[in-house]
């Protein structure tokens, strides 16, 4: 297991303190330790470290499952909630590496543990994964699945803290992206406005992140001029995660290529490759775009484009 996760599992707070070499790969941990492991996995997800996560997640899930089954008393619900949230992270990893079946299984199991924990945040995260899988299967009901998940979260919590607001806003923005892809541009814009009105300029999910989703929603609606116009209104240095930054550059790359600006498209792909090369792996869109760009002078001259197109 990666050193960062070993530190979290051991409960260490200082760099360099690892589990003993002879420690078992999977051993029960407390809710506090499982929270640390889940936060580490979520940080890697936000950084698009997908290859690393595919390696470490089986061990993390084994630890979490063992912990959930062994927890007693008040600890039981807390551990179940963190197991559900870790399963949601795995669901995102699975569909981002083109394993929708695994993502759907993770979401179903996460929903069960979220219910056992009476944890509405974990439930919303699980429901969002389920909706993404539905969207990828071409099911237009994915939009209402996300909106309903966000509504249930708001009803259950009142969005009383910043973490709840962040999960709610990201779910609403995902619904906007989904609606745009199914022809619901007006619905998408209304959802983006609702999210923008709720979040601020600081925190886990900000107005800049809403702006990135607005760019992506326009891309999903194939409105290339709108993509590039909205992209010009976003300050990339204020985007909160590497994953979001990569989405911003993806939308720019796709729209620029469709608008005939190969050089800008290549530049955007190269920006993703510098920030998060895993974001480009397992993605048919990146291979298809790179293959198209190979026919242009800018694309043929780019080692990144040539590698992606292979």
PDB file of N, CA, C and O in Angstrom, residues 176-217:
ATOM      1  N   UNK A 176     -26.556  19.521 -13.973  1.00  0.00           N
ATOM      2  CA  UNK A 176     -26.560  20.504 -15.054  1.00  0.00           C
ATOM      3  C   UNK A 176     -25.814  19.975 -16.274  1.00  0.00           C
ATOM      4  O   UNK A 176     -26.289  20.091 -17.421  1.00  0.00           O
ATOM      5  N   UNK A 177     -24.635  19.412 -16.045  1.00  0.00           N
ATOM      6  CA  UNK A 177     -23.850  18.823 -17.138  1.00  0.00           C
ATOM      7  C   UNK A 177     -24.651  17.732 -17.837  1.00  0.00           C
ATOM      8  O   UNK A 177     -24.680  17.639 -19.078  1.00  0.00           O
ATOM      9  N   UNK A 178     -25.330  16.917 -17.034  1.00  0.00           N
ATOM     10  CA  UNK A 178     -26.119  15.817 -17.577  1.00  0.00           C
ATOM     11  C   UNK A 178     -27.294  16.346 -18.388  1.00  0.00           C
ATOM     12  O   UNK A 178     -27.553  15.882 -19.514  1.00  0.00           O
ATOM     13  N   UNK A 179     -28.010  17.317 -17.843  1.00  0.00           N
ATOM     14  CA  UNK A 179     -29.156  17.889 -18.555  1.00  0.00           C
ATOM     15  C   UNK A 179     -28.741  18.476 -19.898  1.00  0.00           C
ATOM     16  O   UNK A 179     -29.427  18.302 -20.916  1.00  0.00           O
ATOM     17  N   UNK A 180     -27.611  19.169 -19.913  1.00  0.00           N
ATOM     18  CA  UNK A 180     -27.143  19.779 -21.166  1.00  0.00           C
ATOM     19  C   UNK A 180     -26.900  18.726 -22.240  1.00  0.00           C
ATOM     20  O   UNK A 180     -27.196  18.942 -23.422  1.00  0.00           O
ATOM     21  N   UNK A 181     -26.396  17.569 -21.838  1.00  0.00           N
ATOM     22  CA  UNK A 181     -26.123  16.511 -22.807  1.00  0.00           C
ATOM     23  C   UNK A 181     -27.370  15.876 -23.364  1.00  0.00           C
ATOM     24  O   UNK A 181     -27.328  15.261 -24.430  1.00  0.00           O
ATOM     25  N   UNK A 182     -28.490  16.010 -22.656  1.00  0.00           N
ATOM     26  CA  UNK A 182     -29.757  15.458 -23.129  1.00  0.00           C
ATOM     27  C   UNK A 182     -30.687  16.539 -23.684  1.00  0.00           C
ATOM     28  O   UNK A 182     -31.897  16.348 -23.772  1.00  0.00           O
ATOM     29  N   UNK A 183     -30.109  17.683 -24.057  1.00  0.00           N
ATOM     30  CA  UNK A 183     -30.900  18.733 -24.698  1.00  0.00           C
ATOM     31  C   UNK A 183     -31.561  19.709 -23.759  1.00  0.00           C
ATOM     32  O   UNK A 183     -32.333  20.573 -24.199  1.00  0.00           O
ATOM     33  N   UNK A 184     -31.276  19.636 -22.470  1.00  0.00           N
ATOM     34  CA  UNK A 184     -31.928  20.519 -21.497  1.00  0.00           C
ATOM     35  C   UNK A 184     -31.060  21.701 -21.113  1.00  0.00           C
ATOM     36  O   UNK A 184     -30.735  21.855 -19.922  1.00  0.00           O
ATOM     37  N   UNK A 185     -30.710  22.531 -22.086  1.00  0.00           N
ATOM     38  CA  UNK A 185     -29.831  23.660 -21.790  1.00  0.00           C
ATOM     39  C   UNK A 185     -30.431  24.623 -20.794  1.00  0.00           C
ATOM     40  O   UNK A 185     -29.732  25.129 -19.896  1.00  0.00           O
ATOM     41  N   UNK A 186     -31.729  24.912 -20.900  1.00  0.00           N
ATOM     42  CA  UNK A 186     -32.356  25.834 -19.947  1.00  0.00           C
ATOM     43  C   UNK A 186     -32.326  25.259 -18.532  1.00  0.00           C
ATOM     44  O   UNK A 186     -32.048  25.973 -17.559  1.00  0.00           O
ATOM     45  N   UNK A 187     -32.624  23.970 -18.425  1.00  0.00           N
ATOM     46  CA  UNK A 187     -32.554  23.321 -17.111  1.00  0.00           C
ATOM     47  C   UNK A 187     -31.128  23.368 -16.567  1.00  0.00           C
ATOM     48  O   UNK A 187     -30.913  23.610 -15.376  1.00  0.00           O
ATOM     49  N   UNK A 188     -30.153  23.131 -17.455  1.00  0.00           N
ATOM     50  CA  UNK A 188     -28.754  23.162 -17.035  1.00  0.00           C
ATOM     51  C   UNK A 188     -28.387  24.533 -16.481  1.00  0.00           C
ATOM     52  O   UNK A 188     -27.751  24.647 -15.427  1.00  0.00           O
ATOM     53  N   UNK A 189     -28.789  25.579 -17.194  1.00  0.00           N
ATOM     54  CA  UNK A 189     -28.454  26.929 -16.746  1.00  0.00           C
ATOM     55  C   UNK A 189     -29.120  27.257 -15.411  1.00  0.00           C
ATOM     56  O   UNK A 189     -28.521  27.919 -14.548  1.00  0.00           O
ATOM     57  N   UNK A 190     -30.353  26.785 -15.227  1.00  0.00           N
ATOM     58  CA  UNK A 190     -31.050  27.038 -13.959  1.00  0.00           C
ATOM     59  C   UNK A 190     -30.343  26.330 -12.803  1.00  0.00           C
ATOM     60  O   UNK A 190     -30.186  26.902 -11.715  1.00  0.00           O
ATOM     61  N   UNK A 191     -29.898  25.119 -13.046  1.00  0.00           N
ATOM     62  CA  UNK A 191     -29.178  24.377 -12.008  1.00  0.00           C
ATOM     63  C   UNK A 191     -27.839  25.030 -11.681  1.00  0.00           C
ATOM     64  O   UNK A 191     -27.451  25.137 -10.512  1.00  0.00           O
ATOM     65  N   UNK A 192     -27.134  25.475 -12.708  1.00  0.00           N
ATOM     66  CA  UNK A 192     -25.856  26.149 -12.476  1.00  0.00           C
ATOM     67  C   UNK A 192     -26.058  27.439 -11.682  1.00  0.00           C
ATOM     68  O   UNK A 192     -25.263  27.757 -10.788  1.00  0.00           O
ATOM     69  N   UNK A 193     -27.113  28.154 -11.971  1.00  0.00           N
ATOM     70  CA  UNK A 193     -27.413  29.380 -11.224  1.00  0.00           C
ATOM     71  C   UNK A 193     -27.706  29.061  -9.759  1.00  0.00           C
ATOM     72  O   UNK A 193     -27.242  29.759  -8.847  1.00  0.00           O
ATOM     73  N   UNK A 194     -28.469  27.992  -9.529  1.00  0.00           N
ATOM     74  CA  UNK A 194     -28.781  27.603  -8.146  1.00  0.00           C
ATOM     75  C   UNK A 194     -27.507  27.271  -7.381  1.00  0.00           C
ATOM     76  O   UNK A 194     -27.332  27.677  -6.222  1.00  0.00           O
ATOM     77  N   UNK A 195     -26.595  26.553  -8.023  1.00  0.00           N
ATOM     78  CA  UNK A 195     -25.335  26.208  -7.355  1.00  0.00           C
ATOM     79  C   UNK A 195     -24.491  27.447  -7.115  1.00  0.00           C
ATOM     80  O   UNK A 195     -23.915  27.620  -6.030  1.00  0.00           O
ATOM     81  N   UNK A 196     -24.411  28.319  -8.095  1.00  0.00           N
ATOM     82  CA  UNK A 196     -23.593  29.529  -7.975  1.00  0.00           C
ATOM     83  C   UNK A 196     -24.108  30.411  -6.839  1.00  0.00           C
ATOM     84  O   UNK A 196     -23.322  31.050  -6.122  1.00  0.00           O
ATOM     85  N   UNK A 197     -25.408  30.449  -6.657  1.00  0.00           N
ATOM     86  CA  UNK A 197     -25.992  31.286  -5.608  1.00  0.00           C
ATOM     87  C   UNK A 197     -25.755  30.721  -4.209  1.00  0.00           C
ATOM     88  O   UNK A 197     -25.876  31.447  -3.220  1.00  0.00           O
ATOM     89  N   UNK A 198     -25.403  29.439  -4.127  1.00  0.00           N
ATOM     90  CA  UNK A 198     -25.256  28.806  -2.819  1.00  0.00           C
ATOM     91  C   UNK A 198     -23.807  28.794  -2.327  1.00  0.00           C
ATOM     92  O   UNK A 198     -23.550  28.882  -1.132  1.00  0.00           O
ATOM     93  N   UNK A 199     -22.854  28.677  -3.263  1.00  0.00           N
ATOM     94  CA  UNK A 199     -21.450  28.532  -2.856  1.00  0.00           C
ATOM     95  C   UNK A 199     -20.766  29.891  -2.836  1.00  0.00           C
ATOM     96  O   UNK A 199     -21.304  30.893  -3.314  1.00  0.00           O
ATOM     97  N   UNK A 200     -19.553  29.913  -2.287  1.00  0.00           N
ATOM     98  CA  UNK A 200     -18.786  31.145  -2.225  1.00  0.00           C
ATOM     99  C   UNK A 200     -17.504  31.044  -3.019  1.00  0.00           C
ATOM    100  O   UNK A 200     -17.347  30.170  -3.884  1.00  0.00           O
ATOM    101  N   UNK A 201     -16.587  31.937  -2.736  1.00  0.00           N
ATOM    102  CA  UNK A 201     -15.312  31.973  -3.451  1.00  0.00           C
ATOM    103  C   UNK A 201     -14.219  31.185  -2.742  1.00  0.00           C
ATOM    104  O   UNK A 201     -13.072  31.170  -3.190  1.00  0.00           O
ATOM    105  N   UNK A 202     -14.559  30.551  -1.641  1.00  0.00           N
ATOM    106  CA  UNK A 202     -13.592  29.735  -0.909  1.00  0.00           C
ATOM    107  C   UNK A 202     -14.292  28.471  -0.435  1.00  0.00           C
ATOM    108  O   UNK A 202     -15.513  28.436  -0.321  1.00  0.00           O
ATOM    109  N   UNK A 203     -13.496  27.445  -0.177  1.00  0.00           N
ATOM    110  CA  UNK A 203     -14.078  26.197   0.290  1.00  0.00           C
ATOM    111  C   UNK A 203     -13.787  25.059  -0.654  1.00  0.00           C
ATOM    112  O   UNK A 203     -13.034  25.183  -1.624  1.00  0.00           O
ATOM    113  N   UNK A 204     -14.436  23.908  -0.367  1.00  0.00           N
ATOM    114  CA  UNK A 204     -14.182  22.704  -1.162  1.00  0.00           C
ATOM    115  C   UNK A 204     -14.785  22.786  -2.551  1.00  0.00           C
ATOM    116  O   UNK A 204     -14.331  22.100  -3.474  1.00  0.00           O
ATOM    117  N   UNK A 205     -15.810  23.592  -2.728  1.00  0.00           N
ATOM    118  CA  UNK A 205     -16.450  23.758  -4.036  1.00  0.00           C
ATOM    119  C   UNK A 205     -16.870  25.215  -4.153  1.00  0.00           C
ATOM    120  O   UNK A 205     -17.646  25.704  -3.340  1.00  0.00           O
ATOM    121  N   UNK A 206     -16.348  25.908  -5.155  1.00  0.00           N
ATOM    122  CA  UNK A 206     -16.472  27.360  -5.226  1.00  0.00           C
ATOM    123  C   UNK A 206     -17.202  27.807  -6.495  1.00  0.00           C
ATOM    124  O   UNK A 206     -17.536  27.000  -7.363  1.00  0.00           O
ATOM    125  N   UNK A 207     -17.415  29.114  -6.584  1.00  0.00           N
ATOM    126  CA  UNK A 207     -18.022  29.671  -7.794  1.00  0.00           C
ATOM    127  C   UNK A 207     -17.163  29.392  -9.028  1.00  0.00           C
ATOM    128  O   UNK A 207     -17.692  29.225 -10.132  1.00  0.00           O
ATOM    129  N   UNK A 208     -15.848  29.324  -8.845  1.00  0.00           N
ATOM    130  CA  UNK A 208     -14.985  28.964  -9.975  1.00  0.00           C
ATOM    131  C   UNK A 208     -15.283  27.552 -10.448  1.00  0.00           C
ATOM    132  O   UNK A 208     -15.324  27.281 -11.660  1.00  0.00           O
ATOM    133  N   UNK A 209     -15.510  26.635  -9.526  1.00  0.00           N
ATOM    134  CA  UNK A 209     -15.851  25.265  -9.901  1.00  0.00           C
ATOM    135  C   UNK A 209     -17.195  25.210 -10.627  1.00  0.00           C
ATOM    136  O   UNK A 209     -17.366  24.423 -11.569  1.00  0.00           O
ATOM    137  N   UNK A 210     -18.138  26.017 -10.193  1.00  0.00           N
ATOM    138  CA  UNK A 210     -19.399  26.112 -10.925  1.00  0.00           C
ATOM    139  C   UNK A 210     -19.131  26.599 -12.354  1.00  0.00           C
ATOM    140  O   UNK A 210     -19.716  26.095 -13.322  1.00  0.00           O
ATOM    141  N   UNK A 211     -18.223  27.559 -12.484  1.00  0.00           N
ATOM    142  CA  UNK A 211     -17.860  28.052 -13.807  1.00  0.00           C
ATOM    143  C   UNK A 211     -17.280  26.970 -14.696  1.00  0.00           C
ATOM    144  O   UNK A 211     -17.548  26.915 -15.902  1.00  0.00           O
ATOM    145  N   UNK A 212     -16.477  26.078 -14.100  1.00  0.00           N
ATOM    146  CA  UNK A 212     -15.921  24.968 -14.876  1.00  0.00           C
ATOM    147  C   UNK A 212     -17.036  24.044 -15.349  1.00  0.00           C
ATOM    148  O   UNK A 212     -17.041  23.598 -16.507  1.00  0.00           O
ATOM    149  N   UNK A 213     -17.979  23.765 -14.479  1.00  0.00           N
ATOM    150  CA  UNK A 213     -19.115  22.939 -14.899  1.00  0.00           C
ATOM    151  C   UNK A 213     -19.936  23.630 -15.983  1.00  0.00           C
ATOM    152  O   UNK A 213     -20.480  22.967 -16.874  1.00  0.00           O
ATOM    153  N   UNK A 214     -20.027  24.950 -15.923  1.00  0.00           N
ATOM    154  CA  UNK A 214     -20.743  25.677 -16.977  1.00  0.00           C
ATOM    155  C   UNK A 214     -20.045  25.508 -18.323  1.00  0.00           C
ATOM    156  O   UNK A 214     -20.696  25.345 -19.366  1.00  0.00           O
ATOM    157  N   UNK A 215     -18.728  25.540 -18.306  1.00  0.00           N
ATOM    158  CA  UNK A 215     -17.958  25.300 -19.533  1.00  0.00           C
ATOM    159  C   UNK A 215     -18.224  23.883 -20.034  1.00  0.00           C
ATOM    160  O   UNK A 215     -18.493  23.655 -21.222  1.00  0.00           O
ATOM    161  N   UNK A 216     -18.161  22.911 -19.120  1.00  0.00           N
ATOM    162  CA  UNK A 216     -18.356  21.514 -19.500  1.00  0.00           C
ATOM    163  C   UNK A 216     -19.779  21.256 -19.982  1.00  0.00           C
ATOM    164  O   UNK A 216     -19.995  20.457 -20.906  1.00  0.00           O
ATOM    165  N   UNK A 217     -20.759  21.918 -19.367  1.00  0.00           N
ATOM    166  CA  UNK A 217     -22.140  21.749 -19.808  1.00  0.00           C
ATOM    167  C   UNK A 217     -22.318  22.245 -21.245  1.00  0.00           C
ATOM    168  O   UNK A 217     -22.994  21.602 -22.056  1.00  0.00           O
TER     169      UNK A 217
END
